XYZ file of C-alpha atoms in Angstrom:
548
model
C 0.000 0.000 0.000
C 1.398 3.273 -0.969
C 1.989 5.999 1.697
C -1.036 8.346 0.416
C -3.410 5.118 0.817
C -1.721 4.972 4.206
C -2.672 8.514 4.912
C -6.502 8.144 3.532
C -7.064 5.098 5.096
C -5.486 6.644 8.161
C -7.494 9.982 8.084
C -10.839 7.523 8.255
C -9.872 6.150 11.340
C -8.193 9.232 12.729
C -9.762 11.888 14.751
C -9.683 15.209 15.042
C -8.752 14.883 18.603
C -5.569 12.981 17.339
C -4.360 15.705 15.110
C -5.056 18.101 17.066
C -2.234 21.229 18.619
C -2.534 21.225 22.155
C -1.675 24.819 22.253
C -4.138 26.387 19.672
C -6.908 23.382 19.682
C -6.845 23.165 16.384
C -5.673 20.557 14.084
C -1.872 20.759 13.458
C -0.135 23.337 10.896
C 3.946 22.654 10.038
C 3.461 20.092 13.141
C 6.747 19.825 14.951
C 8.040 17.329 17.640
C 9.565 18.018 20.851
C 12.276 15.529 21.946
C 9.617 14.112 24.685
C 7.311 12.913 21.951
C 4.624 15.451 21.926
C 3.711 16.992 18.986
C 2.536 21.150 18.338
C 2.334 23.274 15.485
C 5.658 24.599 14.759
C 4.639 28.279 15.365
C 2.196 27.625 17.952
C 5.353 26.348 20.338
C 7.409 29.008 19.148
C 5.434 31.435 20.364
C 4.843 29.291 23.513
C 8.894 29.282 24.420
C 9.103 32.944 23.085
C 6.064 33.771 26.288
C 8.215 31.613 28.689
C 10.767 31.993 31.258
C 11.949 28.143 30.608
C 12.473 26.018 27.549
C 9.890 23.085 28.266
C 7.502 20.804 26.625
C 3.869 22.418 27.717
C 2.292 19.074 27.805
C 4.674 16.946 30.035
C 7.060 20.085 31.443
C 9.743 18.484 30.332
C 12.600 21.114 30.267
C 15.588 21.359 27.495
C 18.910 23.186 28.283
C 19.192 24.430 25.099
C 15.827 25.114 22.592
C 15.848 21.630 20.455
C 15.842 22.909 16.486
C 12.656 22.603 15.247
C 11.697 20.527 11.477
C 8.380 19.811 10.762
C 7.268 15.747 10.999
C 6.046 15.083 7.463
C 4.418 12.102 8.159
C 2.070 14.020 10.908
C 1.649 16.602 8.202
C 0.859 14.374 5.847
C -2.260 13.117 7.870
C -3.282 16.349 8.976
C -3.623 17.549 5.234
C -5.324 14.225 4.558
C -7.641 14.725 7.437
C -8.419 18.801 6.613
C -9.220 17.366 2.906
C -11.644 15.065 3.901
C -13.494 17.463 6.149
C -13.638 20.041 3.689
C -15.170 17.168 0.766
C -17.296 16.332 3.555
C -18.630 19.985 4.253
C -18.838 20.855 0.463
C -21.165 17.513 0.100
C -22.866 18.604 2.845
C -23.272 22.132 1.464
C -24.826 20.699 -1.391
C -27.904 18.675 0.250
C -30.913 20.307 0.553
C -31.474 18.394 3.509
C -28.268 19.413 5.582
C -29.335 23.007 5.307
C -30.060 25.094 8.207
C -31.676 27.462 5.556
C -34.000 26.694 2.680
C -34.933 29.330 -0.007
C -38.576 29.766 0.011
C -38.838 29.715 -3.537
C -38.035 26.608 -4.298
C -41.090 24.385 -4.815
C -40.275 20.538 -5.126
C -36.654 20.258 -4.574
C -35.287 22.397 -1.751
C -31.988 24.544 -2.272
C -29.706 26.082 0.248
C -30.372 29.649 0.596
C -27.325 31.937 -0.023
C -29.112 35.191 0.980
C -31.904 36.718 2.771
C -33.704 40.083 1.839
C -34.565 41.920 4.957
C -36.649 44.108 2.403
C -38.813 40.632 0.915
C -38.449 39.303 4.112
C -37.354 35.908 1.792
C -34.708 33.551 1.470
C -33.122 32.561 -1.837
C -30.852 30.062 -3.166
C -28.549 30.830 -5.849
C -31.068 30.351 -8.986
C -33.343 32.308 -7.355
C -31.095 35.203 -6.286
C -30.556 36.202 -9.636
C -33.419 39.356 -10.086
C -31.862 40.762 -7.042
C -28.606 40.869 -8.746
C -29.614 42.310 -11.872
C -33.160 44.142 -11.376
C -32.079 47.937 -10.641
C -34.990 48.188 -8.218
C -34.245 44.883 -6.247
C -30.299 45.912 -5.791
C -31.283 48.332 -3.874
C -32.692 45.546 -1.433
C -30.752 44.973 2.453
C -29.302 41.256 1.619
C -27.522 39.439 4.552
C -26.327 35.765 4.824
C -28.819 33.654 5.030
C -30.780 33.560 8.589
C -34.324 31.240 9.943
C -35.698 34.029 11.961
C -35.737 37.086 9.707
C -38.411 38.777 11.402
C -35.907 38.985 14.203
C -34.111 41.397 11.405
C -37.131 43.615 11.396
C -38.384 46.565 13.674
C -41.689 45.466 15.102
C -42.850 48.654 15.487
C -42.206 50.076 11.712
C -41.676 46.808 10.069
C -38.489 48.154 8.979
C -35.069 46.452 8.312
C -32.819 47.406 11.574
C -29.921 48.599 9.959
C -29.187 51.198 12.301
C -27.777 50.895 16.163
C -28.732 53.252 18.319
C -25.703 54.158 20.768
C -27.229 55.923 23.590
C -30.259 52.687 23.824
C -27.602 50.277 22.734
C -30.212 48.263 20.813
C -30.830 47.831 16.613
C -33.844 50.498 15.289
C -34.730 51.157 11.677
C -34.378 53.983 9.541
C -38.081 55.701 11.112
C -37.045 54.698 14.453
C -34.274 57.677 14.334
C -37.144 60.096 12.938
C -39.506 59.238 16.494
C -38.537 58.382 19.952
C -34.661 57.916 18.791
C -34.833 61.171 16.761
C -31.746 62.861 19.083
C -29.983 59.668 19.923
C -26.398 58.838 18.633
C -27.442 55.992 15.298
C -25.089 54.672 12.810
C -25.027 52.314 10.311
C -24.912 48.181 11.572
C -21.807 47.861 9.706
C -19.828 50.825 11.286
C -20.737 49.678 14.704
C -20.360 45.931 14.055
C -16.722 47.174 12.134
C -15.861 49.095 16.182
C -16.922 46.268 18.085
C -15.102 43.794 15.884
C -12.301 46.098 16.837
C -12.424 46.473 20.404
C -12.800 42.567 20.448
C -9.894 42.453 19.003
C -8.209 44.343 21.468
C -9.834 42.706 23.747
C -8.358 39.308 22.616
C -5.076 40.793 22.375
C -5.715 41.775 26.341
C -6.662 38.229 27.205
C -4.170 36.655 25.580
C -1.831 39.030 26.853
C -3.334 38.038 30.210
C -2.727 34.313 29.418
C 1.140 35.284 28.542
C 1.150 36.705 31.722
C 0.248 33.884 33.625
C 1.589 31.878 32.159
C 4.750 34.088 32.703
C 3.798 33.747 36.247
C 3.073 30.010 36.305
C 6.534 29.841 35.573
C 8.054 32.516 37.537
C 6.516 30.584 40.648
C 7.493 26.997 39.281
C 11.107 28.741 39.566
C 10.651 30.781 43.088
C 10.142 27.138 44.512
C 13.027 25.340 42.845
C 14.987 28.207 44.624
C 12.952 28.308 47.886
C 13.230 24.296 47.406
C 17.320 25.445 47.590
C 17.323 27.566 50.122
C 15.290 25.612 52.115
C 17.921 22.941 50.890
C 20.778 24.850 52.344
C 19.122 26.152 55.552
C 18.063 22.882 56.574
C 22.191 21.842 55.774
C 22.854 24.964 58.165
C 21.137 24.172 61.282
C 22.029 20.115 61.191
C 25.681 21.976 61.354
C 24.605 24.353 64.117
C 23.196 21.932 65.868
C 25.674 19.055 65.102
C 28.415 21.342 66.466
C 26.679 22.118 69.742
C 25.880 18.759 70.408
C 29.668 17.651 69.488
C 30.672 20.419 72.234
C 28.106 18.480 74.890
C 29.445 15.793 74.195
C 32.656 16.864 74.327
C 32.357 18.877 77.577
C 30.322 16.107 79.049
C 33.546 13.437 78.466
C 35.746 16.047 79.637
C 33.696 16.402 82.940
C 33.060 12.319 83.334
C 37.211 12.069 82.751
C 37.945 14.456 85.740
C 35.573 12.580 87.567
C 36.769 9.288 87.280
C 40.291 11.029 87.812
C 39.500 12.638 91.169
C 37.429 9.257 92.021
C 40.737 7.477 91.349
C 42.566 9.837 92.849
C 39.989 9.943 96.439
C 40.844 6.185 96.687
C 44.337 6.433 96.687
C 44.453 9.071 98.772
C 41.779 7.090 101.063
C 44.063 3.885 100.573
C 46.975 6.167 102.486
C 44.838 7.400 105.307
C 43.889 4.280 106.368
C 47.525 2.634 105.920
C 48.535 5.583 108.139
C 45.764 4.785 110.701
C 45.992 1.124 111.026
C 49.901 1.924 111.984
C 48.397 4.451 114.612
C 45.883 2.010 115.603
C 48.712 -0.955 115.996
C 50.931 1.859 118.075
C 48.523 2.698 120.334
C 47.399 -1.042 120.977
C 50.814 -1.837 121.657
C 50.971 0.861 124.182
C 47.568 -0.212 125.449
C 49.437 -3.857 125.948
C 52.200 -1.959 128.478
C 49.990 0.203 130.041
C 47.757 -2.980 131.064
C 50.922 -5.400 131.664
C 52.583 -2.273 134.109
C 48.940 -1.731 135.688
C 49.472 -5.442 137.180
C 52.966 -4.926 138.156
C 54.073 -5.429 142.231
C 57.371 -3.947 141.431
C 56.669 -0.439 142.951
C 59.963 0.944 141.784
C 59.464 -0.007 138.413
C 56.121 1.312 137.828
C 57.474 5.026 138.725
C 60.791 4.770 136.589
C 58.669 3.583 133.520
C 55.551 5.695 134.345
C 57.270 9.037 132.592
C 57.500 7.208 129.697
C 54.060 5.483 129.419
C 51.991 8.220 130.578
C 51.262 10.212 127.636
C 49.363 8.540 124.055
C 52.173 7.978 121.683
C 51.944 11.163 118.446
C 49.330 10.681 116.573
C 47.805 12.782 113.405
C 44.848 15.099 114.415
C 42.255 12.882 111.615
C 39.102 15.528 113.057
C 39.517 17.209 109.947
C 40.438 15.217 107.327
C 37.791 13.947 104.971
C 37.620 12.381 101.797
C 36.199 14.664 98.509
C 35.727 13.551 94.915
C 32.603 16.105 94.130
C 33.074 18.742 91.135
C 33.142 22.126 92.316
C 30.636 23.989 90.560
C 33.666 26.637 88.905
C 34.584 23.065 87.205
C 31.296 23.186 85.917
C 30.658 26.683 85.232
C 33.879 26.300 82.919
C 32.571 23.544 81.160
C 28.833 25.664 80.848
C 30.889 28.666 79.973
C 32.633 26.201 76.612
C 29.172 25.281 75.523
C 28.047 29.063 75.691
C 30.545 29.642 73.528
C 30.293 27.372 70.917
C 25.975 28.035 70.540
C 27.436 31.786 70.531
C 29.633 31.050 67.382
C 26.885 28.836 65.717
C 24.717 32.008 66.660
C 26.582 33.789 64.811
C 26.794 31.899 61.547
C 22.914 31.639 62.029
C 22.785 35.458 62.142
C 25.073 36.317 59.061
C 23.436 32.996 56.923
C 19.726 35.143 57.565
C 21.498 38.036 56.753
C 22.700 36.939 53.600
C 18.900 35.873 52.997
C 17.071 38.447 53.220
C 19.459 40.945 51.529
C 18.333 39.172 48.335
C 15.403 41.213 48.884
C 16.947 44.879 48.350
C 15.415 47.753 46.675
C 16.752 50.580 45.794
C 15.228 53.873 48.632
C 16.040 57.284 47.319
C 14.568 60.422 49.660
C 11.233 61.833 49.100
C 11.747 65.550 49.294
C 7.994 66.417 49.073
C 7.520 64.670 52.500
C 10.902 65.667 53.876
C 10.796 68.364 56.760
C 12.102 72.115 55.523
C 14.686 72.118 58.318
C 16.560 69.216 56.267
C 19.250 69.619 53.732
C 19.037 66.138 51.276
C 21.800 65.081 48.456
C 20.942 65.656 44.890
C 20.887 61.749 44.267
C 18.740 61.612 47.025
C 20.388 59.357 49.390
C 21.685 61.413 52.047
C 19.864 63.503 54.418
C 21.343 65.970 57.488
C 19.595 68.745 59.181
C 20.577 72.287 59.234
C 19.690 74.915 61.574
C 17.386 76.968 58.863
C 14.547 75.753 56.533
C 16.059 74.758 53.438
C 12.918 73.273 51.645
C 9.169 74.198 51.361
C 6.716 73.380 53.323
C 4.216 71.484 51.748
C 0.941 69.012 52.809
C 2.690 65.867 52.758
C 5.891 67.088 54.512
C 6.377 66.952 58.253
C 6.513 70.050 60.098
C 7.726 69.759 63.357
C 10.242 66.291 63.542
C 13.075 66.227 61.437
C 12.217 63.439 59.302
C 11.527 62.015 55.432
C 10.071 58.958 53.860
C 11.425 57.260 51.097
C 9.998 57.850 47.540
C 8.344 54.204 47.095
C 6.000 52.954 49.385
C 5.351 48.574 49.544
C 2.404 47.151 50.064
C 3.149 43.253 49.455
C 5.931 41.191 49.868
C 9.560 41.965 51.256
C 11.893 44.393 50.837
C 15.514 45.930 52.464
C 17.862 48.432 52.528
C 20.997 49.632 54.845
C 21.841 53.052 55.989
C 24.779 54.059 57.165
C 24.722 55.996 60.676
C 28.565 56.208 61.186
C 29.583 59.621 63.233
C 26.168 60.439 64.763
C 25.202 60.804 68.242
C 21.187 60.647 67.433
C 19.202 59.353 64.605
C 15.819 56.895 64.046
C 15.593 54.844 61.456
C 12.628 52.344 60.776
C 9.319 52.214 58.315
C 6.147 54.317 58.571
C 2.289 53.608 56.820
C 1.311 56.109 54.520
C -1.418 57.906 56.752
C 1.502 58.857 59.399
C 0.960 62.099 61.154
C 2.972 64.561 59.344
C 2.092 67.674 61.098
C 2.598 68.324 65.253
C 4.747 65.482 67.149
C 4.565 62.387 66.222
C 4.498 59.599 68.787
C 6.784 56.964 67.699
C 5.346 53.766 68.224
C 3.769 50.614 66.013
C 0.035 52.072 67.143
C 0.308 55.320 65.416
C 2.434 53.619 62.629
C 5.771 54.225 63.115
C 7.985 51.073 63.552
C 11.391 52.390 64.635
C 15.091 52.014 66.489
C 16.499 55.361 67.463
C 20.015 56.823 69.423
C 19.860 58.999 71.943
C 22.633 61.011 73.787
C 25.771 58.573 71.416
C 25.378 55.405 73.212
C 21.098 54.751 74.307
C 19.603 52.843 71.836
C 16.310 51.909 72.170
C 13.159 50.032 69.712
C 10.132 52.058 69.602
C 7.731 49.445 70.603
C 4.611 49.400 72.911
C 6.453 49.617 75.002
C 10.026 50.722 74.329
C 12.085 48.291 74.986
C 15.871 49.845 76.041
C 18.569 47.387 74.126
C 22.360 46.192 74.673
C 24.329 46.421 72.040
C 28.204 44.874 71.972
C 28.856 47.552 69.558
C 28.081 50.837 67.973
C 26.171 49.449 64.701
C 28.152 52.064 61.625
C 25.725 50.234 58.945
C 21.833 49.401 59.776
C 19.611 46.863 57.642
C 15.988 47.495 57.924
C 14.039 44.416 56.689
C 10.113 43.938 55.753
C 8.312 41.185 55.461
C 4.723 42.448 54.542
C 2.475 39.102 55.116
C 4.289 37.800 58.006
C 4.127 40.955 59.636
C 7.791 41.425 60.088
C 10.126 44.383 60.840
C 13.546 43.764 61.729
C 16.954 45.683 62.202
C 19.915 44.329 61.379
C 24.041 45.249 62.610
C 25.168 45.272 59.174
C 29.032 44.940 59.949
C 28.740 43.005 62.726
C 26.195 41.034 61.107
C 23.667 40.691 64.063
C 20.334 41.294 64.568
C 19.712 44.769 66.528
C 15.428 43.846 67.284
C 12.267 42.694 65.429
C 8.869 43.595 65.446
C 6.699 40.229 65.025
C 3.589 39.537 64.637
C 2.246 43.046 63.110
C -0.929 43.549 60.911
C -0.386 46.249 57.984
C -3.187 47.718 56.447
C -1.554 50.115 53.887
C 1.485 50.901 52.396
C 4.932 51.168 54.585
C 7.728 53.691 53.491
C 10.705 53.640 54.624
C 11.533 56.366 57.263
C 14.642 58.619 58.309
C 15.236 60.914 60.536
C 18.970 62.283 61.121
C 17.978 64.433 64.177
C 18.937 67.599 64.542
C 22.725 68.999 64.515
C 23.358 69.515 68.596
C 25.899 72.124 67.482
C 27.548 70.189 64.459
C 27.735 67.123 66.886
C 25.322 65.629 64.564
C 26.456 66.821 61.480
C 27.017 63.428 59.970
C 24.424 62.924 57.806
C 21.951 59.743 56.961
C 23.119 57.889 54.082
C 21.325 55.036 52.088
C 23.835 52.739 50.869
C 24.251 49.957 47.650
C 23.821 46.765 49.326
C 26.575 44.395 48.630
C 25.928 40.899 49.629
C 28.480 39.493 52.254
């Protein structure tokens, strides 16, 4: 059998289903084959891959390193051409039965034709044959034909009995020509055509929105199919983190806890030996003094007067013995023993502590943006950088004062405000004695004090008098710091409700706010304080962050 029987046998047992693009739903054009075995039109997919963040098969998600070329699978072409050939003999045989017709022409009296138009003016249908005076009788050109329709009085005014070839664009709604001469007389009317013509074209804009739309999520499909592959790593590499941390705490345990067993057994060892020589010593005090127990007795019995008073001097006093009131035997710890062996293990959870606080560091400065100052909101009293990223007060006003700057604190927001997801940035605060630093909502007091706590929506870490820092909470909570913090990372985490300050250099957390519900947008907030007689003169800067 020869391979265009193969085809037309194949296209009468084939489906449409089974030559059918996946992508457009329709059956397959230049079909193509992706290395997986799943089969598109070729321009279909290229415009798929072109949408997408990732080279992948849209069926099976199958991804490819590099974009596999593309040739078009002549043997799957082959069918579909078969297949589109058949359906198009099938629909011009149907086309030509009477019988298969949704429309008749009227005309026709034994054998019914397919109509091919309708006169809105005869309020008839007509097949070809008996189109024909409409197409050349002057009077019946002039006639409103349309494809052919059942329901043509649907096509007709009611009221006038009219064609409605006019739509009316206040009413929205088809009228005839003597509707716009009545109740429609001052309405906005054109022609069908024109307004079918607009709406044709704001559907088409309107497809070109939708599928935009689908681009877009599709876009995003993929954008989140990659945020977990990389929260999948992170998580990854956390989870590798604190098995370390904790693996190297519980290796100093243990490690402290054989130390302590070994000076145990060690001072047990060396209590019995030391035991073992006290009582060696006694039972040679105890065999001295029986001995002298023995004479004492033996000279007690004596006759021999004379003798009893020469020996006497020498008997009457115990022979020397050690004082044993004291002496007791100790293998306990002391508890300094154990403090130092506490103190080691302190030490070693400090260190992991430490890795634990620059590894969440390095997380969440993947989420900096970049601030620049806001000089509409920023108090006239303060003196900003033309870039924007450095702020200092001066002792005069320097800017005007305007609705949605603050009057009376020396403060500014930055230019962007965030109202979902995370974001960070890092200021540095070397050479002042004062400054606050933190995020603020939108609808922040701006004029009279402001009261700087998460109620009135201020979220905040300020320096007072060089050396007091303190977190703006409710209420303030006074902190100790092991050193001056030159560099300060303010993070945001919108959804979880998180605020935290970071030691850049020293890479250690300085406080966090938890468990806070935002309503609006947060902006981040600065104020340098004022000057205390150029004692403050340093001013606020925003730097780049560079990841450690």
């Amino acid at each position: 059998m020869s391979p265009v029987s193969v085809m037309a046998s194949s296209s009468s047992v084939l489906c449409e289903d089974q030559l059918q693009c996946s992508i457009c739903l329709d059956v397959f054009t230049d079909p193509v084959s992706t290395p997986c075995g799943h089969n598109y039109c070729m321009i279909c997919l290229k415009e798929f891959w072109d949408s997408s963040l990732h080279c992948q098969c849209p069926v099976c998600k199958t991804s490819f390193a590099k974009r596999p070329e593309l040739c078009v699978n002549m043997f799957i072409s082959g069918l579909a051409a078969s297949f589109k050939k058949s359906v198009q003999v099938k629909s011009g045989s149907a086309a030509q039965k009477p019988t298969q017709s949704l429309v008749l022409c009227e005309i026709c009296c034994e054998k019914k034709c397919a109509a091919v138009k309708s006169c809105l003016t005869c309020m008839t249908s007509y097949c070809k044959t008996h189109l024909e005076p409409h197409e050349r009788v002057f009077s019946l050109r002039k006639h409103k034909l349309m494809k052919p329709v059942e329901n043509l009085v649907d096509y007709i005014c009611q009221k006038h009995e009219r064609p409605l070839e006019l739509f009316c664009r206040d009413d929205q709604t088809c009228v005839c020509q003597f509707c716009t001469e009545g109740e429609h007389k001052t309405h906005n009317t054109v022609p069908i055509e024109e307004e079918i013509k607009e709406k044709k074209t704001e559907m088409e804009k309107t497809r070109a929105e939708v599928q935009q739309m689908i681009h877009e999520r599709l876009n995003k499909i993929e954008e989140i199919k990659h945020s977990v592959k990389l929260n999948n790593k992170t998580t990854e590499k956390e989870k590798a983190d604190v098995v370390e941390i904790f693996s190297a705490l519980m290796r100093s345990i243990e490690r402290s806890q054989a130390e302590l067993l070994k000076v145990m057994e060690e001072k047990q060892k060396a209590a019995e030996r030391q035991a073992e020589e006290f009582i060696k010593d006694l039972e040679q005090e105890i065999t001295e003094l029986k001995r002298r127990n023995t004479e004492l007795e033996q000279l007690s019995h004596t006759e021999d007067h004379l003798h009893l008073l020469q020996i006497y001097p020498s008997l009457c006093s115990p022979p020397h013995t050690q004082d044993w009131t004291d002496v007791t035997i100790n293998s306990h710890l002391s508890v300094e023993t154990v403090r130092r062996a506490l103190s080691q293990i302190q030490e070693t959870l400090s260190e992991e502590m430490e890795k634990l606080d620059e590894t969440e560091l390095k997380r969440i400065q993947q989420y900096a943006v970049d601030v620049t100052l806001d000089p509409d909101t920023a108090n006239p009293k303060l003196i900003l950088s033309d870039d924007g990223k450095q702020v200092t007060c001066g002792d005069k006003k320097h800017l005007l004062d305007n609705l949605k700057s603050f009057n009376r604190c020396a403060c500014v927001l930055g230019k962007e405000g965030f109202s979902s997801g995370r974001f960070y940035y890092e200021v540095q605060v070397r050479g002042k004695t004062k400054w606050c630093l933190g995020v603020a909502r939108e609808s922040i007091n701006r004029k009279g004090e402001i009261i700087a706590s998460p109620i009135h929506g201020l979220w905040c870490v300020w320096l007072r008098n060089g050396t007091e820092y303190e977190a703006l909470d409710s209420p303030s909570t006074s902190l100790s710091l092991k050193q001056a913090p030159q560099k300060v990372g303010v993070f945001v985490d919108y959804e979880e409700g998180l605020i935290s300050f970071h030691d850049v250099d020293a890479k250690s957390p300085i406080y966090s706010f938890t468990g806070q519900t935002f309503t609006e947008k947060l902006y981040p907030y600065f104020c340098p304080c004022s000057n205390d007689g150029d004692k403050n003169s340093a001013p606020l800067i925003i730097c780049p962050v560079s990841q450690i």
